[in-house]
Coordinates of C-alpha atoms and ligand atoms in Angstrom, one line a residue:
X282 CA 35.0 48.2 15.1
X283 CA 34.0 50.8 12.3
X284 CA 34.0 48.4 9.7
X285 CA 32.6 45.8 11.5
X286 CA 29.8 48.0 11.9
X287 CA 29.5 49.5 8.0
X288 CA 29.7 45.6 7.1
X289 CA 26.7 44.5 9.8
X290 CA 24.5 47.5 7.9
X291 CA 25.5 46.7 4.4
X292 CA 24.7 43.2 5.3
X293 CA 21.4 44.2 7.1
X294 CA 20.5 46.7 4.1
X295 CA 21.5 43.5 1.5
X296 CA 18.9 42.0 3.1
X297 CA 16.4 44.0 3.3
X298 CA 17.0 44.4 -0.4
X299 CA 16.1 40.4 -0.9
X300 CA 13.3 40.5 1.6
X301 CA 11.7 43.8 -0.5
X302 CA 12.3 42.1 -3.9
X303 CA 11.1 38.6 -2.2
X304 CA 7.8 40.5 -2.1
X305 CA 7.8 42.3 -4.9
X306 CA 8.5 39.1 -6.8
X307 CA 5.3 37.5 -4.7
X308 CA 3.1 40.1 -5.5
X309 CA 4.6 40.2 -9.1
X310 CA 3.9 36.5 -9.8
X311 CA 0.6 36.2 -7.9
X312 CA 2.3 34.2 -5.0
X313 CA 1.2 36.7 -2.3
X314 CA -1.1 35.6 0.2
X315 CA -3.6 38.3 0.6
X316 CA -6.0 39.0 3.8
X317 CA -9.2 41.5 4.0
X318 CA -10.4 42.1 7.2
X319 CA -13.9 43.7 7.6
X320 CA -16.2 42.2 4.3
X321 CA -18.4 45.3 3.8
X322 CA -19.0 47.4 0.6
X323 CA -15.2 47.4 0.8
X324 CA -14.1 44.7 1.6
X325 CA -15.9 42.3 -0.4
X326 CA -15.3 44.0 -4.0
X327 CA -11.7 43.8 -2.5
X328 CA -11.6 40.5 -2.3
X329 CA -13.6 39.7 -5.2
X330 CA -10.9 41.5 -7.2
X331 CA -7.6 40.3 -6.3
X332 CA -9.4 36.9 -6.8
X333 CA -10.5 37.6 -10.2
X334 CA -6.7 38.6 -10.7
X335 CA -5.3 35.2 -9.5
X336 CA -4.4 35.9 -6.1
X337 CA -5.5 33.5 -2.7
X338 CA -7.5 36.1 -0.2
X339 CA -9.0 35.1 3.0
X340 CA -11.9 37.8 4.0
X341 CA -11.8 37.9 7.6
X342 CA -14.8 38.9 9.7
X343 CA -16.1 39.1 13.1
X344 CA -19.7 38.6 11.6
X345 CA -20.5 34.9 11.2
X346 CA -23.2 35.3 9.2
X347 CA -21.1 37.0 6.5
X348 CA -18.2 34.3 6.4
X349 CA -21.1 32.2 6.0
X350 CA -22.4 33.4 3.0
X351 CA -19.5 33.8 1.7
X352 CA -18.8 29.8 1.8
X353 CA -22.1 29.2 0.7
X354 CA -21.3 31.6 -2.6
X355 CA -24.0 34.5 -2.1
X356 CA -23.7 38.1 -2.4
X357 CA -25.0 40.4 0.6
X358 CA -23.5 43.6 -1.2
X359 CA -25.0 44.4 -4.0
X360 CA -22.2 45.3 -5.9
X361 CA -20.6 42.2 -5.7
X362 CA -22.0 39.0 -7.7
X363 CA -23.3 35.8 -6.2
X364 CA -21.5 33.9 -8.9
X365 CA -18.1 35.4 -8.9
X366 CA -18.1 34.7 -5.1
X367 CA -19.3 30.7 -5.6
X368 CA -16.6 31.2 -8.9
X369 CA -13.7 32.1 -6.5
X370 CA -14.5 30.7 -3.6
X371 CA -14.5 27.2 -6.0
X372 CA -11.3 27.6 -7.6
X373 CA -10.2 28.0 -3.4
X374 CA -8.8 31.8 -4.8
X375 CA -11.1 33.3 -2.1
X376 CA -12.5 32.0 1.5
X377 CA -13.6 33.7 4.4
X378 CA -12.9 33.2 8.2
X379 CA -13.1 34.7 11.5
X380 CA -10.4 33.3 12.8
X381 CA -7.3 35.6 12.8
X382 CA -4.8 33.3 12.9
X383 CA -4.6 33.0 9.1
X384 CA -2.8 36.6 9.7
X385 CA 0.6 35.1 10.3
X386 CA 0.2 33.5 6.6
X387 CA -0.2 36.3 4.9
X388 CA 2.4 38.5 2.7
X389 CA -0.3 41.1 2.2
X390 CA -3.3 42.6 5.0
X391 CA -5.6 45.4 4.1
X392 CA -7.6 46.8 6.6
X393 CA -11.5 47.7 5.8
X394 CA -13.3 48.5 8.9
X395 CA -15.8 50.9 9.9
X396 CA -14.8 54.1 11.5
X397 CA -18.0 55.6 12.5
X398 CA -18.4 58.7 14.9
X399 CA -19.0 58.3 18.9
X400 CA -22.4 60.0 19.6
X401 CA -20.2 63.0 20.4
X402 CA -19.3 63.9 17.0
X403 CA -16.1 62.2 17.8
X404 CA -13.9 59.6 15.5
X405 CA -14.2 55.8 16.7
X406 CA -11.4 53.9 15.5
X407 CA -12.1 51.1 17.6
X408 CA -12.5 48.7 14.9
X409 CA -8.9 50.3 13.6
X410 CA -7.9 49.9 16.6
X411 CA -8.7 46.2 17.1
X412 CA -8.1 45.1 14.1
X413 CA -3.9 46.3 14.5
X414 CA -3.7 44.6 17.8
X415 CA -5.1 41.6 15.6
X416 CA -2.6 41.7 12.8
X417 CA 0.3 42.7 15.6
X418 CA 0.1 39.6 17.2
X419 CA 0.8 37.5 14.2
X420 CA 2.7 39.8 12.6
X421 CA 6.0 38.7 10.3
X422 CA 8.8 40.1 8.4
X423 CA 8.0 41.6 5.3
X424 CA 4.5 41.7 5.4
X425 CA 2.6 44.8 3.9
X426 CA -0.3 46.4 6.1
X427 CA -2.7 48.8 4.3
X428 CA -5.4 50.7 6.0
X429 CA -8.5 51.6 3.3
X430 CA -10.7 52.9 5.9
X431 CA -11.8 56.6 6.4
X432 CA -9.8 58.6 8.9
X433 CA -8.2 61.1 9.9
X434 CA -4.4 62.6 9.6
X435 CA -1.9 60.7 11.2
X436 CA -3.9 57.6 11.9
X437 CA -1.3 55.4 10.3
X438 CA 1.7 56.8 11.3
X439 CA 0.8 57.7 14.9
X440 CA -1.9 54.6 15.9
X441 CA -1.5 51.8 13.6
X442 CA 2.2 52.0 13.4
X443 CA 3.2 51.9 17.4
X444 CA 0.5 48.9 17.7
X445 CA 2.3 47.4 15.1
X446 CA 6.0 47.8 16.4
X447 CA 4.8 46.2 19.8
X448 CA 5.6 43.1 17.9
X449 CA 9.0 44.2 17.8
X450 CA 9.5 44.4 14.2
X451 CA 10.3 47.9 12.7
X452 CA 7.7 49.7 10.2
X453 CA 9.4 50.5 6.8
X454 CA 11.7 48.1 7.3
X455 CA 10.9 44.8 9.0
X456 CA 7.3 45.4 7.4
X457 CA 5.3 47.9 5.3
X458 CA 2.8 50.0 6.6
X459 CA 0.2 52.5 3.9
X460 CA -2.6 54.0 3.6
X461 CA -4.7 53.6 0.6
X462 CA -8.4 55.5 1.0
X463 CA -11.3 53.3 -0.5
X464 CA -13.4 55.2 -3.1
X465 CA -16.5 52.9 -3.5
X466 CA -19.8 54.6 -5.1
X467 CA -22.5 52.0 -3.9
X468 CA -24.6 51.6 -6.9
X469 CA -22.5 53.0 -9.6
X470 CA -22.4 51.2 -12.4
X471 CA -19.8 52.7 -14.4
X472 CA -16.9 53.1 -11.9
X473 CA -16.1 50.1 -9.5
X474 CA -12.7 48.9 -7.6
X475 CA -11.2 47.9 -10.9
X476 CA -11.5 51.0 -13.1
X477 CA -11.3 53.7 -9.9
X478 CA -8.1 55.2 -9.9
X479 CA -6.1 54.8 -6.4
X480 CA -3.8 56.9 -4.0
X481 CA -1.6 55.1 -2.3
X482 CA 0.6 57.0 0.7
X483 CA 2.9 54.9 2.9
X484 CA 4.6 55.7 6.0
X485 CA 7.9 55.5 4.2
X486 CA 9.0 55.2 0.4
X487 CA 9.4 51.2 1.0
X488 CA 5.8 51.2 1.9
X489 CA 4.6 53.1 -0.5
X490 CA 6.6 51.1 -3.5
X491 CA 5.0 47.6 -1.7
X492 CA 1.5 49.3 -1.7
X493 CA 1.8 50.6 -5.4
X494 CA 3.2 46.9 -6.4
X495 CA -0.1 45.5 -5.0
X496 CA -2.6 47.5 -6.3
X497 CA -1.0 47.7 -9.4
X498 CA -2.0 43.7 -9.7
X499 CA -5.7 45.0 -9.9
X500 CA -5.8 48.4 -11.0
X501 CA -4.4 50.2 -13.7
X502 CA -4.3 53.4 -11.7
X503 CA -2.7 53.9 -9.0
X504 CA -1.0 56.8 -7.8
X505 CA 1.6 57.8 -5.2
X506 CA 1.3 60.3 -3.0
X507 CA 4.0 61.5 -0.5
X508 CA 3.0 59.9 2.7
X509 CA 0.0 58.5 4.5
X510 CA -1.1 61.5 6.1
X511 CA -1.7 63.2 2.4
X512 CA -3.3 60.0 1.2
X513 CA -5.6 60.4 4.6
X514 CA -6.3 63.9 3.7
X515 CA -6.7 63.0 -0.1
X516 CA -10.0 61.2 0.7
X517 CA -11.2 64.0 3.2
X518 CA -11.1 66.5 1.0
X519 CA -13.1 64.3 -1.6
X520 CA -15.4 63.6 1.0
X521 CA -15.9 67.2 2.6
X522 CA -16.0 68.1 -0.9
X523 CA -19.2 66.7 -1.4
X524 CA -20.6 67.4 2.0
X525 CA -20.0 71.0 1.4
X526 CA -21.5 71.0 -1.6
X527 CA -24.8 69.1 -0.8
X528 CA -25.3 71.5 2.2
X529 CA -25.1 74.4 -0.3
X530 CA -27.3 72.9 -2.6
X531 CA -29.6 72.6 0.4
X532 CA -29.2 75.9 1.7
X533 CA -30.1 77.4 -1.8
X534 CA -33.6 75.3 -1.9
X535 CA -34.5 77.0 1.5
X536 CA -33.3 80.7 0.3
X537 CA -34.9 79.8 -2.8
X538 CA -38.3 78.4 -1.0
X539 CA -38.6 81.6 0.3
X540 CA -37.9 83.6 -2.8
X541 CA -40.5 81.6 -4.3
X542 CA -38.1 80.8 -7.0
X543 CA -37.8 76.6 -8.6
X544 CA -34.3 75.8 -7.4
X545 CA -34.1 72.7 -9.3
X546 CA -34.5 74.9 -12.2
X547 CA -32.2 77.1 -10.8
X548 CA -29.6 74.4 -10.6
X549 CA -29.9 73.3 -14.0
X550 CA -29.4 76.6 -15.6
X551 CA -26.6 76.7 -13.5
X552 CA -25.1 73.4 -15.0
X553 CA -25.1 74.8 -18.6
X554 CA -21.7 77.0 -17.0
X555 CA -19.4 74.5 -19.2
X556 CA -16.2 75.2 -16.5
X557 CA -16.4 76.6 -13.1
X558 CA -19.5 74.8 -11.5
X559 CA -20.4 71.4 -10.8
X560 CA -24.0 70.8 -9.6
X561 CA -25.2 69.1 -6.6
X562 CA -28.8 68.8 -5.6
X563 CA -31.1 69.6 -2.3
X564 CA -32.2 66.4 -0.8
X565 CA -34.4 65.0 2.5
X566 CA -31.1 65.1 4.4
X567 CA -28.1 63.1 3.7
X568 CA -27.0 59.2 4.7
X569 CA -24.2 56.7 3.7
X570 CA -21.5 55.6 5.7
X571 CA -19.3 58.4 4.3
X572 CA -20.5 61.8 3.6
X573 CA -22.0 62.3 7.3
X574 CA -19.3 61.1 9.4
X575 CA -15.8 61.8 7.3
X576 CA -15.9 65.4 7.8
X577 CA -15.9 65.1 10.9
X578 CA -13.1 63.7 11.3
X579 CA -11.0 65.9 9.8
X580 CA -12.7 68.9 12.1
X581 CA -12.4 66.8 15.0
X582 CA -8.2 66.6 14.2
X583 CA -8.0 69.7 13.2
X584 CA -9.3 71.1 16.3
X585 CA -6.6 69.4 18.2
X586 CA -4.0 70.8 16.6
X587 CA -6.1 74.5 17.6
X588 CA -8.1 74.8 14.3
X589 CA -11.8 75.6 14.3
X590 CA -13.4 74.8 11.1
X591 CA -16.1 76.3 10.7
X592 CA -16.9 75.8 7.3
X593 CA -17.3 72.4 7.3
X594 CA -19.4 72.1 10.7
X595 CA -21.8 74.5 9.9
X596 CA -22.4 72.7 6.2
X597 CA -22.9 69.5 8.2
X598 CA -25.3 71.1 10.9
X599 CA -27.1 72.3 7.4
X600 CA -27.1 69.0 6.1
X601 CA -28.4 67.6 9.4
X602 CA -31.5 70.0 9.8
X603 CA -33.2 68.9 6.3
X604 CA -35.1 65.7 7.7
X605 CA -36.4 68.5 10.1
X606 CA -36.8 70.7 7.5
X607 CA -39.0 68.4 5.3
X608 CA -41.3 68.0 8.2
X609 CA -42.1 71.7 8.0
X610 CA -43.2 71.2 4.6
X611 CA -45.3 68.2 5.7
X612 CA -47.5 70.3 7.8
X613 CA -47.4 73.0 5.5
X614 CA -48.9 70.8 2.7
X615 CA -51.5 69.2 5.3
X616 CA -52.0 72.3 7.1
X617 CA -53.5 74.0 3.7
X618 CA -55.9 70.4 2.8
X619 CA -56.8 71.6 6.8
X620 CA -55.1 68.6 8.4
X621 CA -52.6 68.2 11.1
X622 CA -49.9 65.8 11.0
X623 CA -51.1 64.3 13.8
X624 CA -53.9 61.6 13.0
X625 CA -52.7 61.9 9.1
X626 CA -51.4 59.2 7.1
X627 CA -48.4 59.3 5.2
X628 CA -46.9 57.3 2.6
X629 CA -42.9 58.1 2.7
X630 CA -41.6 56.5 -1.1
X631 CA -37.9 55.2 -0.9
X632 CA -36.4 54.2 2.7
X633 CA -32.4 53.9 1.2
X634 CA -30.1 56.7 2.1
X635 CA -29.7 57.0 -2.2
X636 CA -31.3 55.7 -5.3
X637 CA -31.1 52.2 -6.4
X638 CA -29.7 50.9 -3.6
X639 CA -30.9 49.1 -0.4
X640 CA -28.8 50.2 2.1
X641 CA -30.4 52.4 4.8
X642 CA -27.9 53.1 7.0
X643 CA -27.7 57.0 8.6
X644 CA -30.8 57.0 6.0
X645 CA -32.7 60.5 6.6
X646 CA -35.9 58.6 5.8
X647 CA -35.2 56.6 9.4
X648 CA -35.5 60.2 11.1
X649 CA -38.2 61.3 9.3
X650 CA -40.8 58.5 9.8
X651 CA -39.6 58.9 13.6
X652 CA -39.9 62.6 13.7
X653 CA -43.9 61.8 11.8
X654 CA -44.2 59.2 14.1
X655 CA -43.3 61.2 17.5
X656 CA -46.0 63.5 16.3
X657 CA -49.1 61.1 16.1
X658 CA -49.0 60.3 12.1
X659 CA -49.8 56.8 10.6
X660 CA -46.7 56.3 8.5
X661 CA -46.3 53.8 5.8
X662 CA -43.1 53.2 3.3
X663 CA -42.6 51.6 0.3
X664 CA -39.0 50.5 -1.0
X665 CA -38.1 48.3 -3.4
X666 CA -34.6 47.5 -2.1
X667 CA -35.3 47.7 1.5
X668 CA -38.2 45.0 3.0
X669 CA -38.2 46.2 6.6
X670 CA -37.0 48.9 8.9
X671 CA -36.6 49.8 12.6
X672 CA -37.7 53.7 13.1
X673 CA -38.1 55.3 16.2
X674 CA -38.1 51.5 18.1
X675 CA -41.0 50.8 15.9
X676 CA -40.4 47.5 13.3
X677 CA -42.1 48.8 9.6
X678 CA -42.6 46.6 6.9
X679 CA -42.4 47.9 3.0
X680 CA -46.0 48.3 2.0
X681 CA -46.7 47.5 -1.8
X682 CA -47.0 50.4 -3.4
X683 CA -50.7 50.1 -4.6
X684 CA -53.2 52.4 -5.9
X685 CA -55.7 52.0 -3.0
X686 CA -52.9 52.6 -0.4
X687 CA -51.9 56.1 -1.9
X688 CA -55.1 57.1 -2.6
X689 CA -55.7 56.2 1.6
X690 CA -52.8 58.4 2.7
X691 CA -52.9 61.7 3.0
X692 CA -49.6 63.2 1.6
X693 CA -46.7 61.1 -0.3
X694 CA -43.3 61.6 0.4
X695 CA -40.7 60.7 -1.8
X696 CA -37.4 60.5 -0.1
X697 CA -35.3 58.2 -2.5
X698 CA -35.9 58.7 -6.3
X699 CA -35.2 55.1 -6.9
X700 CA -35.3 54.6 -10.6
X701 CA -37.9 51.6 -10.2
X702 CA -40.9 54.3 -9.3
X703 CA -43.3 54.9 -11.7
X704 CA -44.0 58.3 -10.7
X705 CA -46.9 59.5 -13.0
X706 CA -48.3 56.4 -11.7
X707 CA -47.4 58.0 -7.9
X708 CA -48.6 61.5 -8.6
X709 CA -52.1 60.7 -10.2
X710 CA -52.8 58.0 -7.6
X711 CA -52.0 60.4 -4.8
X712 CA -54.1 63.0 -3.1
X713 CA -50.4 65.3 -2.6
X714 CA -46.9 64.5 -2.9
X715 CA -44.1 66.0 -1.6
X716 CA -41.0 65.6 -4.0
X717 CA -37.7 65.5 -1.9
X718 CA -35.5 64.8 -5.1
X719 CA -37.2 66.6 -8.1
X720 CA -37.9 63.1 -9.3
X721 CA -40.9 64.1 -10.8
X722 CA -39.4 66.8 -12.6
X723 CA -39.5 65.1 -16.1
X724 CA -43.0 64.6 -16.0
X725 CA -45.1 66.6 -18.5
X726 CA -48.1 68.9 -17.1
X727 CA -48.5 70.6 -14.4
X728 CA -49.4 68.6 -11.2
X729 CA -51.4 70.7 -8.5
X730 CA -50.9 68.6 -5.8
X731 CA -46.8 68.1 -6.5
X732 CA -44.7 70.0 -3.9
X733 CA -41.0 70.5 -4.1
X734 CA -38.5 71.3 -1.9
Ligands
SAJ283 N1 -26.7 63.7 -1.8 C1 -27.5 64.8 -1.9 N2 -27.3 65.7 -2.9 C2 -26.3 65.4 -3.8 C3 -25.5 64.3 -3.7 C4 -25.7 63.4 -2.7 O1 -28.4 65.1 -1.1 O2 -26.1 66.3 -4.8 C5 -27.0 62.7 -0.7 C6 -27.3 61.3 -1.2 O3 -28.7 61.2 -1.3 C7 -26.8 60.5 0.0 C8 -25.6 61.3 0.5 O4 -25.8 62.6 0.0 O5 -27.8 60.4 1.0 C9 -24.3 60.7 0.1 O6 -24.3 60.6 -1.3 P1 -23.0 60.1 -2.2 O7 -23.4 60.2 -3.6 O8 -21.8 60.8 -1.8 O9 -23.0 58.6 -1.9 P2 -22.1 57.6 -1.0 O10 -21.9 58.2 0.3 O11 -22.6 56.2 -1.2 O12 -20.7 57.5 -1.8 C10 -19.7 58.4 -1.6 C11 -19.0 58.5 -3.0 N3 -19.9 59.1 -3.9 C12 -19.5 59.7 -5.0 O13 -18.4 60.1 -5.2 C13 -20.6 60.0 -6.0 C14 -17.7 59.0 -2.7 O14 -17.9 60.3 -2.1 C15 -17.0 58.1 -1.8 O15 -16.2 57.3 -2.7 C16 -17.8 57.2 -1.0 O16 -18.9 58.0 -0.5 C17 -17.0 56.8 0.2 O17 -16.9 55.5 0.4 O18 -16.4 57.6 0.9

């Protein structure tokens, strides 16, 4: 009976063997099937890639309207070309569904779905959630699941994997399970999914060598880490990182409002430390799908396991009192011309939650212009990326940013410092500005009616 048992394993482990070097071979050769589901600013530069490198990929989407455009060849992130989608999309290397039956054809599925917080500060991995039960019913032997999307600890390993294994199949050994954090920088033009390096942690050293195999295929980077629970922590503490940072940057412009003292110049003396500091700046408030929320995930896990962290909620709180914060100045500024906000007309400058982009999701500039608007001020905004917005229930159209109309309002607010803005232009045309990102801070001359944070 003892043999018969060590010859059943070494059979079993002989073929597992094949089965891992069947798709390593896939992967190697460009044979593997690969499947995205969620086509945001993830997503799609996902798929775009492993197209450009000679792979099939089906984008999968609940949103109809973005399978759509995809068929149809156009772009709806703006990192992403129209013409490399109609390219790929031609050559049949990339399509996009909704249907999730194309799962059970697939050697490869990476997860890209949002993982926003409930409006208790808590994480929502519904769409993690959903998306699992999704690939577990169609799941197959030797498939490789990857999750890119923002979490917490032990997301893989304790949620996706037991969905999974309802199939019956076994993670690490029927099929792969990692986690490989996505590190996309809307808007940047030097770093993109190609050229950023990538972590890769799976849920068992199989995993991990299938994950590495396939991102290998598109990026010359990537980089193994222990287990999924690092590579989940990995991309908090990048994220945190930054959070942190910003709300000290923030809390230095208040010290150093009330010091009297220019903190932007403060910051740049700062930066000439050649080791040992890395500047961030004060801003409006901060937005994104990413810096806001991530943190909190990693407080939110951390407190069930009996940590408090302090740190990083009282940065965000920090972070999330600026909008408020720029009101203040607001009525400071109109308050000294002997004007209230209310009845006042302001001209906010940049909707987008960053420069040069159009995206103005968790934007501070949407709390603002409600905050202005709650207190009885005609607001107006101007965006070059962003044509209309919804703010405090009320539908705003961008205004063209014209002479007459800044000369009209009563103080202009820049909130984005998108690199479009001609803002000598801005300053001479307006009766006062309020500067939210020092974006006037190359201009030469002294401007009386500039205000800073
Ligand atoms: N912000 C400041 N001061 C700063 C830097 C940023 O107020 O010094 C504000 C921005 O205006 C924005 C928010 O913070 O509203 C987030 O800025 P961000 O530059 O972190 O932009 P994201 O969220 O689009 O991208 C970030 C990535 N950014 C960089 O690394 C530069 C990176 O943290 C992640 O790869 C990405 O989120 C993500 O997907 O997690």
């Amino acid at each position: 009976m003892f043999i018969r048992v060590l010859e059943d394993e070494q059979i079993m482990s002989k073929v597992k063997a094949q089965m891992s070097n069947r798709l390593i071979n896939k992967i190697k050769n460009k044979e593997a099937k690969i499947a995205v589901i969620g086509l945001g600013y993830v997503g799609l530069p996902l798929c775009v890639e492993f197209a450009k490198n000679g792979f099939c990929v089906t984008g999968i989407d609940v949103d109809r309207k973005r399978v759509e455009s995809v068929d149809k060849g156009v772009s709806y992130i703006g990192d992403v070309k129209s013409s490399e989608i109609k390219l790929y999309v031609k050559e049949k290397k990339f399509q996009a569904t909704t249907d999730y039956k194309i799962l059970g054809k697939q050697d490869a599925i990476i997860m890209c779905v949002p993982t926003p917080l409930r409006k208790t500060k808590e994480p929502d991995i519904s769409y993690i959630i959903d998306a699992s039960k999704k690939i577990a019913e169609y799941l197959k032997e030797e498939q490789l699941i990857v999750l890119e999307s923002t979490t917490y600890p032990g997301t893989t390993d304790e949620v996706i994997l037991p969905i999974l294994e309802k199939s019956g199949l076994k993670a690490g050994k029927d099929f792969y399970l990692a986690f490989s954090p996505e590190r996309v920088d809307p808007g940047n033009k030097r770093y993109n999914t190609a050229n950023i390096p990538k972590i890769i942690g799976g849920i068992n050293s199989q995993s991990t060598l299938m994950a590495k195999t396939l991102y290998s295929q598109i990026n010359s980077n990537v980089i193994a880490v222990s287990s999924s629970r690092v590579a989940e922590m990995v991309k908090l503490l990048e994220n945190t990182f930054r959070s942190v940072n910003i709300a000290l940057a923030n809390e230095m412009a208040i010290m150093c409002d009330y010091l009297g003292i220019d903190v932007w110049e403060v910051i740049k003396g700062a930066t000439t430390k050649p080791f040992g500091f890395m500047p961030f700046y004060p801003g409006p408030g901060i937005g994104g799908h990413c810096i806001p929320l991530d943190p909190f995930y990693l407080t939110w896990k951390s407190r069930l396991h009996g940590y408090e962290a302090k740190f990083i909620e009282l940065a965000g709180e920090i972070n999330k009192a600026m909008p408020k914060y720029v009101i203040g100045k607001i009525r400071d500024i109109l308050n000294n011309r002997k004007k209230s906000i209310n009845g006042s007309t302001v001209f906010i400058l940049g909707v987008a939650y960053k420069k040069d982009v159009g995206d103005w999701r968790e934007s501070p500039a949407i709390e603002i212009i409600s905050m202005l608007l709650e207190k009885g001020a005609n607001v107006w905004f101007n965006d070059p990326y962003v044509s209309e917005i919804k703010a405090d229930d009320t539908l705003m159209r961008s205004k063209e940013l014209s002479k007459s109309l800044l000369r009209k309002s009563d103080c202009t607010v820049i909130i984005t410092d998108h690199s479009a803005y001609d803002y000598k232009f801005i300053v001479e045309s307006s009766s006062a500005v309020l500067d939210t990102r020092n974006a006037t801070g190359d201009l030469k001359g002294t401007f009386e009616n500039v205000f800073k944070l």
